Coordinates of C-alpha atoms in Angstrom, one line a residue:
Chain A
X125 CA 119.0 29.9 -83.0
X126 CA 120.9 33.2 -83.5
X127 CA 118.7 34.5 -86.4
X128 CA 115.6 33.1 -85.3
X129 CA 115.1 35.5 -82.3
X130 CA 114.0 38.3 -84.4
X131 CA 111.9 36.3 -86.6
X132 CA 110.2 35.0 -83.5
X133 CA 109.2 38.5 -82.4
X134 CA 107.4 39.1 -85.6
X135 CA 105.9 35.7 -85.8
X136 CA 104.6 35.4 -82.4
X137 CA 101.7 37.4 -82.9
X138 CA 100.7 35.4 -85.9
X139 CA 101.5 31.8 -85.0
X140 CA 99.5 29.4 -82.8
X141 CA 100.8 29.2 -79.2
X142 CA 101.8 25.3 -79.5
X143 CA 103.6 25.9 -82.7
X144 CA 105.4 28.8 -81.1
X145 CA 106.2 26.8 -78.1
X146 CA 107.6 24.1 -80.2
X147 CA 109.8 26.2 -82.6
X148 CA 111.1 28.9 -80.3
X149 CA 111.0 27.3 -76.8
X150 CA 113.3 29.8 -75.2
X151 CA 111.3 32.7 -76.5
X152 CA 108.1 31.0 -75.2
X153 CA 109.6 30.7 -71.9
X154 CA 111.1 34.1 -71.8
X155 CA 107.7 35.8 -72.7
X156 CA 106.2 34.2 -69.7
X157 CA 109.0 35.1 -67.4
X158 CA 108.7 38.7 -68.3
X159 CA 105.2 38.4 -66.7
X160 CA 106.4 36.7 -63.8
X161 CA 104.4 33.5 -64.5
X162 CA 105.2 30.0 -65.9
X163 CA 103.4 28.1 -68.6
X164 CA 101.9 26.0 -65.9
X165 CA 100.7 29.1 -64.3
X166 CA 103.0 28.8 -61.3
X167 CA 104.7 31.9 -59.9
X168 CA 108.6 31.6 -60.3
X169 CA 109.4 30.6 -56.8
X170 CA 106.4 28.4 -56.4
X171 CA 107.0 24.3 -56.2
X172 CA 104.5 22.2 -57.7
X173 CA 101.6 20.6 -55.6
X174 CA 103.0 17.5 -53.7
X175 CA 101.5 14.5 -52.1
X176 CA 102.8 11.2 -50.6
X177 CA 101.1 7.8 -50.0
X178 CA 103.0 5.4 -47.7
X179 CA 102.9 1.7 -48.0
X180 CA 102.1 1.4 -51.8
X181 CA 104.1 -2.0 -52.3
X182 CA 102.8 -4.9 -50.3
X183 CA 105.8 -7.1 -50.7
X184 CA 108.1 -4.3 -49.5
X185 CA 109.0 -3.7 -45.7
X186 CA 108.5 0.1 -46.3
X187 CA 107.3 2.0 -49.3
X188 CA 106.0 5.4 -50.6
X189 CA 104.7 6.9 -53.4
X190 CA 105.5 10.6 -54.2
X191 CA 103.1 12.6 -56.6
X192 CA 104.5 15.8 -57.9
X193 CA 102.3 18.1 -59.8
X194 CA 98.7 18.5 -60.2
X195 CA 98.1 15.5 -61.9
X196 CA 96.8 12.3 -60.0
X197 CA 99.8 10.2 -61.4
X198 CA 102.5 9.0 -59.2
X199 CA 105.9 10.0 -60.2
X200 CA 108.4 8.2 -57.8
X201 CA 108.0 5.0 -56.1
X202 CA 110.2 4.0 -53.5
X203 CA 110.3 0.5 -51.6
X204 CA 112.8 -0.8 -48.9
X205 CA 113.7 -4.6 -48.5
X206 CA 115.7 -5.6 -45.5
X207 CA 118.1 -8.6 -45.6
X208 CA 120.2 -9.8 -42.8
X209 CA 124.1 -9.8 -43.3
X210 CA 127.3 -10.1 -41.7
X211 CA 128.6 -6.7 -41.0
X212 CA 132.1 -5.6 -42.2
X213 CA 135.1 -6.0 -39.8
X214 CA 135.7 -2.4 -39.5
X215 CA 132.3 -1.5 -38.5
X216 CA 130.8 -4.4 -36.5
X217 CA 128.0 -2.5 -34.9
X218 CA 126.7 -1.1 -38.0
X219 CA 124.2 -1.9 -40.8
X220 CA 124.4 -1.0 -44.3
X221 CA 122.2 1.1 -46.8
X222 CA 122.3 0.7 -50.5
X223 CA 120.4 3.0 -52.4
X224 CA 119.8 2.8 -56.1
X225 CA 117.8 5.2 -58.3
X226 CA 116.1 3.6 -61.6
X227 CA 114.8 5.0 -64.5
X228 CA 112.9 2.4 -66.4
X229 CA 112.0 2.8 -70.0
X230 CA 108.4 3.8 -69.2
X231 CA 109.3 6.9 -67.5
X232 CA 110.5 9.0 -70.6
X233 CA 110.6 9.2 -74.3
X234 CA 114.6 9.5 -74.0
X235 CA 115.1 6.3 -72.0
X236 CA 115.3 3.1 -74.0
X237 CA 115.8 -0.5 -73.0
X238 CA 119.3 -1.7 -72.8
X239 CA 120.4 1.9 -72.7
X240 CA 120.0 3.5 -69.3
X241 CA 119.4 7.3 -68.8
X242 CA 122.6 9.1 -67.8
X243 CA 120.7 10.8 -65.1
X244 CA 120.0 7.7 -63.3
X245 CA 123.4 6.9 -61.8
X246 CA 124.1 10.6 -61.0
X247 CA 121.0 10.8 -59.2
X248 CA 121.7 7.7 -57.5
X249 CA 125.0 8.9 -56.1
X250 CA 123.6 12.0 -55.1
X251 CA 120.8 10.2 -53.2
X252 CA 123.0 8.1 -51.2
X253 CA 125.7 10.9 -50.5
X254 CA 122.7 13.1 -49.2
X255 CA 120.9 10.1 -47.1
X256 CA 124.3 9.0 -45.6
X257 CA 125.8 12.5 -45.0
X258 CA 122.6 14.2 -43.4
X259 CA 122.6 11.7 -40.7
X260 CA 118.9 11.0 -41.1
X261 CA 119.8 7.3 -40.3
X262 CA 122.0 6.0 -37.5
X263 CA 123.8 2.9 -38.9
X264 CA 124.2 1.5 -35.4
X265 CA 120.5 1.2 -35.3
X266 CA 120.6 -1.4 -37.8
X267 CA 122.8 -3.8 -35.9
X268 CA 121.2 -6.9 -34.7
X269 CA 124.1 -9.0 -33.1
X270 CA 127.7 -7.0 -32.9
X271 CA 129.9 -8.3 -35.3
X272 CA 127.6 -11.4 -36.2
X273 CA 124.4 -10.0 -37.8
X274 CA 123.1 -6.6 -39.0
X275 CA 120.7 -5.2 -41.5
X276 CA 121.2 -4.6 -45.0
X277 CA 118.6 -2.2 -46.2
X278 CA 118.1 -2.1 -50.1
X279 CA 116.2 1.1 -51.0
X280 CA 115.1 1.3 -54.7
X281 CA 113.4 4.2 -56.2
X282 CA 111.8 4.1 -59.4
X283 CA 111.0 7.1 -61.5
X284 CA 107.5 6.3 -63.0
X285 CA 107.1 9.9 -64.8
X286 CA 110.2 11.9 -65.5
X287 CA 109.1 15.6 -65.4
X288 CA 112.0 17.5 -63.8
X289 CA 113.6 18.0 -60.4
X290 CA 113.9 14.1 -60.2
X291 CA 116.3 14.4 -57.4
X292 CA 113.9 16.3 -55.2
X293 CA 111.0 13.9 -55.9
X294 CA 113.4 10.9 -55.2
X295 CA 114.7 12.2 -52.0
X296 CA 111.1 12.9 -50.7
X297 CA 110.0 9.5 -51.8
X298 CA 113.1 7.8 -50.0
X299 CA 112.4 9.7 -46.7
X300 CA 109.1 8.6 -46.8
X301 CA 109.8 5.0 -47.4
X302 CA 112.0 5.1 -44.3
X303 CA 109.4 6.7 -42.3
X304 CA 107.0 3.8 -43.3
X305 CA 109.4 1.2 -42.5
X306 CA 108.7 -1.5 -40.4
X307 CA 111.6 -3.6 -39.6
X308 CA 110.8 -7.5 -39.6
X309 CA 111.0 -9.4 -36.5
X310 CA 113.9 -11.8 -36.3
X311 CA 115.0 -14.2 -33.8
X312 CA 118.2 -16.2 -33.3
X313 CA 117.8 -19.8 -33.9
X314 CA 119.8 -22.8 -32.1
X315 CA 122.5 -22.8 -34.8
X316 CA 123.1 -19.2 -33.9
X317 CA 121.3 -18.0 -37.3
X318 CA 119.2 -15.2 -37.6
X319 CA 115.8 -16.1 -38.9
X320 CA 112.8 -14.0 -39.7
X321 CA 109.7 -14.8 -37.3
X322 CA 106.9 -14.9 -39.8
X323 CA 103.3 -13.7 -38.4
X324 CA 101.9 -17.0 -38.3
X325 CA 104.2 -19.2 -36.3
X326 CA 105.6 -16.5 -34.2
X327 CA 103.2 -17.1 -31.5
X328 CA 103.8 -20.8 -30.8
X329 CA 107.7 -20.5 -31.3
X330 CA 108.1 -17.7 -28.8
X331 CA 109.1 -19.7 -25.8
X332 CA 111.9 -21.3 -27.9
X333 CA 113.3 -18.3 -29.8
X334 CA 112.8 -14.9 -28.2
X335 CA 113.0 -12.1 -31.0
X336 CA 116.0 -10.2 -30.9
X337 CA 114.5 -6.9 -32.0
X338 CA 111.1 -6.9 -30.6
X339 CA 111.2 -3.2 -29.4
X340 CA 113.3 -2.0 -32.4
X341 CA 110.5 -2.1 -35.3
X342 CA 111.2 1.5 -36.6
X343 CA 114.1 3.7 -37.2
X344 CA 114.6 7.0 -35.4
X345 CA 114.9 9.5 -38.4
X346 CA 116.3 12.6 -37.4
X347 CA 117.4 15.6 -39.4
X348 CA 115.4 14.3 -42.5
X349 CA 116.9 16.0 -45.7
X350 CA 114.6 17.9 -48.2
X351 CA 115.6 19.3 -51.7
X352 CA 114.8 22.1 -53.9
X353 CA 116.1 22.3 -57.4
X354 CA 116.0 25.9 -59.1
X355 CA 116.7 27.0 -62.5
X356 CA 118.9 30.0 -62.9
X357 CA 118.2 31.9 -66.0
X358 CA 119.2 35.5 -66.5
X359 CA 118.0 37.4 -63.3
X360 CA 115.3 34.8 -63.0
X361 CA 115.2 32.0 -60.3
X362 CA 112.6 29.2 -61.3
X363 CA 111.9 26.7 -58.4
X364 CA 111.1 22.9 -59.0
X365 CA 111.6 23.0 -62.8
X366 CA 109.5 20.9 -65.1
X367 CA 111.4 18.5 -67.8
X368 CA 110.6 21.0 -70.3
X369 CA 112.1 23.8 -68.4
X370 CA 115.2 21.7 -67.7
X371 CA 115.7 21.0 -71.3
X372 CA 115.5 24.7 -72.5
X373 CA 117.2 26.6 -69.5
X374 CA 120.4 24.4 -68.6
X375 CA 121.7 25.8 -65.1
X376 CA 120.4 24.0 -62.2
X377 CA 121.3 24.5 -58.7
X378 CA 120.1 21.8 -55.9
X379 CA 120.0 22.7 -52.3
X380 CA 119.3 20.3 -49.6
X381 CA 118.5 21.6 -46.1
X382 CA 117.6 19.3 -43.2
X383 CA 114.2 19.6 -41.1
X384 CA 115.9 22.2 -39.0
X385 CA 116.8 24.3 -42.1
X386 CA 120.6 23.4 -41.8
X387 CA 122.2 23.1 -45.1
X388 CA 123.2 19.5 -46.1
X389 CA 124.4 20.0 -49.4
X390 CA 124.7 22.3 -52.5
X391 CA 125.0 21.0 -56.0
X392 CA 125.4 23.2 -59.1
X393 CA 126.6 20.9 -61.8
X394 CA 128.1 23.5 -64.3
X395 CA 125.6 25.3 -66.9
X396 CA 126.1 28.7 -68.4
X397 CA 124.9 30.9 -65.8
X398 CA 127.0 31.9 -62.5
X399 CA 125.8 31.4 -59.1
X400 CA 126.5 34.6 -57.4
X401 CA 126.1 34.8 -53.5
X402 CA 123.1 36.7 -53.5
X403 CA 121.4 34.1 -55.9
X404 CA 122.4 31.2 -53.8
X405 CA 121.0 33.0 -50.7
X406 CA 117.7 33.6 -52.6
X407 CA 117.7 30.0 -53.6
X408 CA 118.1 28.8 -49.8
X409 CA 115.5 31.0 -49.0
X410 CA 113.1 29.4 -51.4
X411 CA 114.4 26.2 -50.1
X412 CA 113.4 27.0 -46.6
X413 CA 109.9 27.6 -47.6
X414 CA 109.9 24.4 -49.5
X415 CA 111.1 22.4 -46.6
X416 CA 108.3 23.6 -44.5
X417 CA 105.8 22.5 -47.0
X418 CA 107.5 19.1 -47.6
X419 CA 107.6 18.5 -43.9
X420 CA 104.0 19.1 -43.6
X421 CA 103.1 16.8 -46.5
X422 CA 105.5 14.1 -44.9
X423 CA 103.7 14.5 -41.5
X424 CA 100.3 14.3 -43.0
X425 CA 101.0 11.2 -44.9
X426 CA 102.3 9.5 -41.7
X427 CA 99.1 10.5 -39.7
X428 CA 96.9 9.2 -42.8
X429 CA 98.5 5.9 -42.5
X430 CA 98.2 5.7 -38.7
X431 CA 94.4 6.5 -39.0
X432 CA 94.3 3.7 -41.7
Chain B
X120 CA 97.6 2.8 -55.1
X121 CA 95.3 4.7 -57.4
X122 CA 92.5 2.2 -56.4
X123 CA 91.5 4.2 -53.3
X124 CA 90.6 7.2 -55.4
X125 CA 88.7 5.6 -58.1
X126 CA 85.2 3.9 -58.3
X127 CA 84.8 0.5 -57.3
X128 CA 86.9 -1.8 -59.3
X129 CA 84.8 -4.0 -61.9
X130 CA 84.9 -7.6 -61.8
X131 CA 84.6 -9.9 -64.6
X132 CA 84.2 -13.4 -63.8
X133 CA 82.6 -15.5 -66.4
X134 CA 79.0 -16.1 -65.9
X135 CA 77.9 -19.5 -64.6
X136 CA 75.6 -20.4 -67.3
X137 CA 78.3 -20.8 -69.9
X138 CA 80.2 -23.6 -68.0
X139 CA 77.7 -25.0 -65.7
X140 CA 76.8 -27.9 -67.9
X141 CA 80.3 -29.0 -68.5
X142 CA 81.9 -28.6 -65.3
X143 CA 79.5 -29.4 -62.5
X144 CA 81.1 -32.2 -60.8
X145 CA 84.5 -30.4 -60.1
X146 CA 83.0 -28.6 -57.0
X147 CA 82.3 -31.9 -55.3
X148 CA 86.0 -32.5 -55.0
X149 CA 87.4 -29.5 -53.6
X150 CA 90.9 -30.0 -52.3
X151 CA 92.2 -26.5 -52.9
X152 CA 91.3 -23.4 -51.0
X153 CA 92.4 -20.4 -52.8
X154 CA 94.8 -18.4 -50.8
X155 CA 92.5 -15.1 -51.3
X156 CA 89.3 -17.0 -50.6
X157 CA 88.0 -16.5 -54.2
X158 CA 85.9 -19.1 -55.9
X159 CA 87.6 -21.3 -58.6
X160 CA 86.0 -19.3 -61.2
X161 CA 86.2 -15.8 -59.9
X162 CA 88.5 -13.3 -61.3
X163 CA 90.5 -10.7 -59.1
X164 CA 88.8 -7.2 -59.3
X165 CA 90.4 -5.4 -62.2
X166 CA 91.3 -1.7 -61.7
X167 CA 92.2 0.0 -64.9
X168 CA 93.2 3.5 -65.7
X169 CA 94.7 5.2 -68.7
X170 CA 96.8 8.2 -68.7
X171 CA 99.4 7.2 -65.9
X172 CA 102.6 8.7 -67.4
X173 CA 102.5 12.3 -68.9
X174 CA 105.6 12.0 -70.7
X175 CA 104.4 9.0 -72.9
X176 CA 102.0 9.4 -75.9
X177 CA 99.8 7.0 -74.2
X178 CA 99.9 5.0 -70.8
X179 CA 97.8 2.6 -68.6
X180 CA 98.1 1.3 -65.3
X181 CA 96.5 -2.0 -64.3
X182 CA 95.8 -3.5 -60.6
X183 CA 94.5 -7.0 -60.4
X184 CA 94.9 -7.8 -56.7
X185 CA 98.6 -7.6 -56.0
X186 CA 99.8 -7.4 -59.5
X187 CA 100.4 -4.0 -60.5
X188 CA 101.5 -2.9 -63.9
X189 CA 102.4 0.4 -65.7
X190 CA 102.7 0.5 -69.7
X191 CA 103.9 3.4 -71.4
X192 CA 103.5 3.9 -75.3
X193 CA 106.0 5.9 -77.1
X194 CA 105.7 6.9 -80.9
X195 CA 105.1 6.1 -83.7
X196 CA 108.7 7.7 -83.7
X197 CA 111.8 7.1 -85.9
X198 CA 113.1 3.7 -85.6
X199 CA 116.4 3.7 -83.7
X200 CA 118.0 0.7 -84.9
X201 CA 119.6 0.8 -88.4
X202 CA 116.8 -1.5 -89.9
X203 CA 115.9 -2.3 -93.4
X204 CA 113.2 0.1 -95.0
X205 CA 109.7 -1.4 -94.1
X206 CA 106.3 -0.3 -95.5
X207 CA 104.6 -1.2 -92.4
X208 CA 105.0 -0.1 -88.9
X209 CA 107.3 -1.7 -86.3
X210 CA 106.5 -2.8 -82.9
X211 CA 108.9 -2.9 -80.1
X212 CA 108.0 -4.3 -76.6
X213 CA 109.9 -4.5 -73.6
X214 CA 108.8 -5.9 -70.2
X215 CA 110.9 -4.9 -66.9
X216 CA 110.2 -5.9 -63.3
X217 CA 111.2 -3.6 -60.2
X218 CA 113.6 -5.0 -57.8
X219 CA 110.8 -5.4 -55.4
X220 CA 108.3 -6.9 -57.5
X221 CA 109.0 -10.3 -56.2
X222 CA 109.2 -11.5 -52.7
X223 CA 112.9 -12.2 -52.8
X224 CA 114.8 -8.9 -53.8
X225 CA 115.9 -8.8 -57.6
X226 CA 114.6 -12.4 -58.5
X227 CA 112.5 -11.4 -61.5
X228 CA 112.1 -14.1 -64.2
X229 CA 113.5 -13.8 -67.8
X230 CA 112.0 -10.7 -69.2
X231 CA 113.1 -11.4 -72.7
X232 CA 110.6 -14.4 -73.0
X233 CA 107.7 -12.3 -71.6
X234 CA 108.7 -9.4 -74.0
X235 CA 108.4 -11.5 -76.9
X236 CA 105.1 -13.0 -75.9
X237 CA 103.7 -9.4 -75.3
X238 CA 105.0 -8.7 -78.7
X239 CA 103.5 -11.9 -80.6
X240 CA 99.9 -11.3 -78.7
X241 CA 99.7 -7.6 -79.8
X242 CA 101.4 -7.8 -83.2
X243 CA 98.1 -9.0 -84.8
X244 CA 95.9 -6.5 -83.3
X245 CA 97.6 -3.5 -84.3
X246 CA 97.2 -1.9 -87.9
X247 CA 101.0 -1.7 -88.4
X248 CA 100.4 -0.2 -92.0
X249 CA 99.0 3.1 -90.3
X250 CA 102.6 4.0 -89.3
X251 CA 104.9 3.0 -91.9
X252 CA 108.6 3.6 -91.4
X253 CA 108.3 4.1 -87.7
X254 CA 108.2 2.2 -84.5
X255 CA 105.8 2.0 -81.6
X256 CA 107.3 1.2 -78.5
X257 CA 105.5 -0.6 -75.8
X258 CA 107.3 -0.6 -72.6
X259 CA 106.1 -2.4 -69.3
X260 CA 107.0 -2.1 -65.7
X261 CA 105.9 -4.7 -63.3
X262 CA 105.6 -2.8 -60.1
X263 CA 104.5 -5.8 -58.0
X264 CA 104.2 -9.3 -59.3
X265 CA 101.3 -11.2 -57.9
X266 CA 100.3 -13.9 -60.4
X267 CA 99.3 -13.6 -63.9
X268 CA 101.8 -11.0 -64.8
X269 CA 101.8 -11.6 -68.7
X270 CA 98.0 -11.3 -69.1
X271 CA 97.9 -8.5 -67.1
X272 CA 100.6 -6.7 -69.1
X273 CA 99.1 -7.7 -72.1
X274 CA 95.5 -6.5 -71.4
X275 CA 97.3 -3.1 -69.9
X276 CA 99.2 -2.6 -72.9
X277 CA 96.5 -2.6 -75.3
X278 CA 94.6 -0.2 -73.2
X279 CA 97.8 2.0 -73.4
X280 CA 97.8 1.5 -77.2
X281 CA 94.3 2.7 -77.4
X282 CA 95.0 5.5 -75.1
X283 CA 98.0 6.6 -77.5
X284 CA 95.8 6.6 -80.4
X285 CA 97.4 3.7 -82.3
X286 CA 94.9 2.1 -84.6
X287 CA 93.7 -1.5 -83.6
X288 CA 91.4 -3.8 -85.2
X289 CA 90.4 -4.4 -81.5
X290 CA 91.5 -4.3 -77.8
X291 CA 93.4 -7.2 -76.5
X292 CA 92.3 -9.1 -73.5
X293 CA 94.2 -12.0 -71.8
X294 CA 93.1 -14.3 -69.2
X295 CA 94.9 -17.3 -67.9
X296 CA 93.8 -20.2 -65.9
X297 CA 95.8 -22.8 -63.9
X298 CA 95.2 -26.6 -63.5
X299 CA 95.6 -27.8 -59.9
X300 CA 94.9 -31.5 -59.6
X301 CA 91.3 -31.8 -60.8
X302 CA 90.5 -28.3 -60.5
X303 CA 90.8 -25.4 -62.9
X304 CA 91.4 -22.1 -61.2
X305 CA 91.0 -18.8 -63.2
X306 CA 93.3 -15.7 -62.8
X307 CA 95.7 -17.6 -60.4
X308 CA 98.0 -15.9 -57.9
X309 CA 101.6 -16.6 -57.4
X310 CA 101.4 -19.3 -54.9
X311 CA 98.8 -21.0 -57.3
X312 CA 101.1 -20.6 -60.1
X313 CA 104.0 -22.3 -58.2
X314 CA 101.8 -25.3 -57.6
X315 CA 100.2 -25.6 -60.7
X316 CA 100.1 -28.8 -62.9
X317 CA 99.6 -26.9 -66.1
X318 CA 98.5 -23.5 -67.3
X319 CA 96.6 -22.0 -70.3
X320 CA 96.8 -18.4 -71.3
X321 CA 94.5 -17.0 -74.0
X322 CA 94.9 -13.7 -75.5
X323 CA 92.0 -12.7 -77.7
X324 CA 90.5 -10.1 -79.6
X325 CA 87.0 -10.1 -77.8
X326 CA 84.6 -8.3 -80.1
X327 CA 86.0 -10.0 -83.2
X328 CA 86.3 -13.3 -81.4
X329 CA 89.7 -14.1 -82.5
X330 CA 92.4 -15.6 -80.6
X331 CA 95.8 -14.0 -80.9
X332 CA 97.9 -16.3 -78.7
X333 CA 97.1 -19.3 -76.9
X334 CA 99.6 -21.0 -74.7
X335 CA 99.2 -24.1 -72.9
X336 CA 101.9 -25.7 -70.9
X337 CA 101.9 -28.8 -68.3
X338 CA 99.5 -31.8 -68.1
X339 CA 96.2 -31.4 -69.7
X340 CA 93.5 -33.7 -70.9
X341 CA 91.3 -32.8 -74.0
X342 CA 88.2 -32.1 -72.1
X343 CA 90.2 -29.8 -69.5
X344 CA 91.8 -27.8 -72.5
X345 CA 88.2 -27.3 -73.8
X346 CA 86.7 -26.4 -70.4
X347 CA 89.7 -24.0 -69.8
X348 CA 89.4 -22.4 -73.1
X349 CA 85.8 -21.9 -72.5
X350 CA 86.2 -20.1 -69.2
X351 CA 89.1 -17.9 -70.3
X352 CA 87.4 -16.7 -73.6
X353 CA 84.4 -15.7 -71.6
X354 CA 86.5 -14.0 -69.0
X355 CA 88.1 -12.2 -71.8
X356 CA 85.1 -10.9 -73.2
X357 CA 84.0 -9.5 -69.9
X358 CA 87.5 -8.0 -69.1
X359 CA 87.1 -6.5 -72.6
X360 CA 84.1 -4.8 -71.7
X361 CA 85.8 -3.4 -68.6
X362 CA 88.5 -2.1 -70.8
X363 CA 86.2 -0.4 -73.0
X364 CA 84.3 1.3 -70.3
X365 CA 87.7 2.4 -68.9
X366 CA 88.5 4.2 -72.1
X367 CA 84.9 5.6 -72.5
X368 CA 85.4 7.0 -69.0
X369 CA 88.5 8.9 -69.8
X370 CA 87.3 10.0 -72.8
X371 CA 84.4 11.7 -71.2
X372 CA 86.4 13.1 -68.4
X373 CA 88.8 14.6 -70.8
X374 CA 86.1 16.1 -72.8
X375 CA 84.6 18.0 -69.7

């Protein structure tokens, strides 16, 4: 593209906007940056409009749908299924959380069946690291009978529409799914096995087998982590990039803060631009604002669900 | 999910006049109460919407009761596999399930078979010669499986193809009936599918009155087959109308 930059300056006045955007994507975005605005009319530090809907999947124990961007379309669907397992010998009082992030072929033109996207396992690992290390979930709460039975929590997050900042959206959907989670009532049967008490026969069997976890239907979530991904390009910082922006300007930095704005993790996977301390500070400042926004979105979605 | 925002979902049960003469005696022997309280010949409310995925060239979301499906269309684009030269376009279909689609985690059925059935039912409706040398990818994700997955995927896929501007002879609508003892139930839910003695699925091009795929499995008598087909064709015609109005709606909102 070296020679094209000069050509682009001359052509830009004559070309149609769409053609210019395709042929000289970097020039197109830099022209916007000069005016401190982005192609979707956001200012540089502004994240996209975000909303959450809890309980989207009827067959799951907890689920949430995150919508990022102005469209009505969902971008992330997270669902939790609980299973009873025997805890590991080293941690007899703890349950386990397995987190998986999926990018099905429907979500993006670059993903094809049988050839999973490279990004998916990376995001998957980042998500489980973040959720476990933030201390959002106390694994001891997932214990049912010490050394005998504990909950295995399967959290699956599906990307339905890949449009940049996948980790941020996935983490939000995951946190929301945990907020929505209703732990199934289980009881110990005569053989000492854990069985799920279904709603219908829960009434008449009560005197026989007392539920083990009647009071523990919800997890206490503390320090919920929220993430903001920014693009570093020259002197600019762009918060919450779209897929197009991510493909053109390659230096990303992801900052995860918890609800009290403590730093949980910071992730800068290479890229041509270097992150100086002042830049990192600026990104953290943007993340603080974003945490407040997201916390509000999450609280409102929980309230909405309770009203329903 | 999206159903909350939209207008009341349209229903498309077959009209009583067409089948009354043939299957009047069945209601005298009711030994099955449908889990969702529907009449035997009542379909679930169909909610359809196009443009569910921005990253795709066309897409659609379908929600029939608890069956929820998203279909994305990519292309026409370069064929990825090193295939022979072809004058006509190719169609590539893939259906996958989420791990939470079924009551027991990760128990999704064989997707290969469903993918190939989807391919066969759409193939005949698409004008493949309008995109020579290239491939159109039809990818479906079943978010929740609540019965009649394949018919819902097929109808949703044809809507998504229309949304992507792929030329077709007609929309493709699919409906299935289950045979439970003496009764025929239309648009069965998973529970009914598990108990069924036989099933019949028709995929048709409603305005051309052509059937692109007919699958009959299990125990059937000839009069039953006839009756089931009548029922399905009638429901397909109505589903086709709902799909058409969904397309019209999205076209008129995009113009504004």
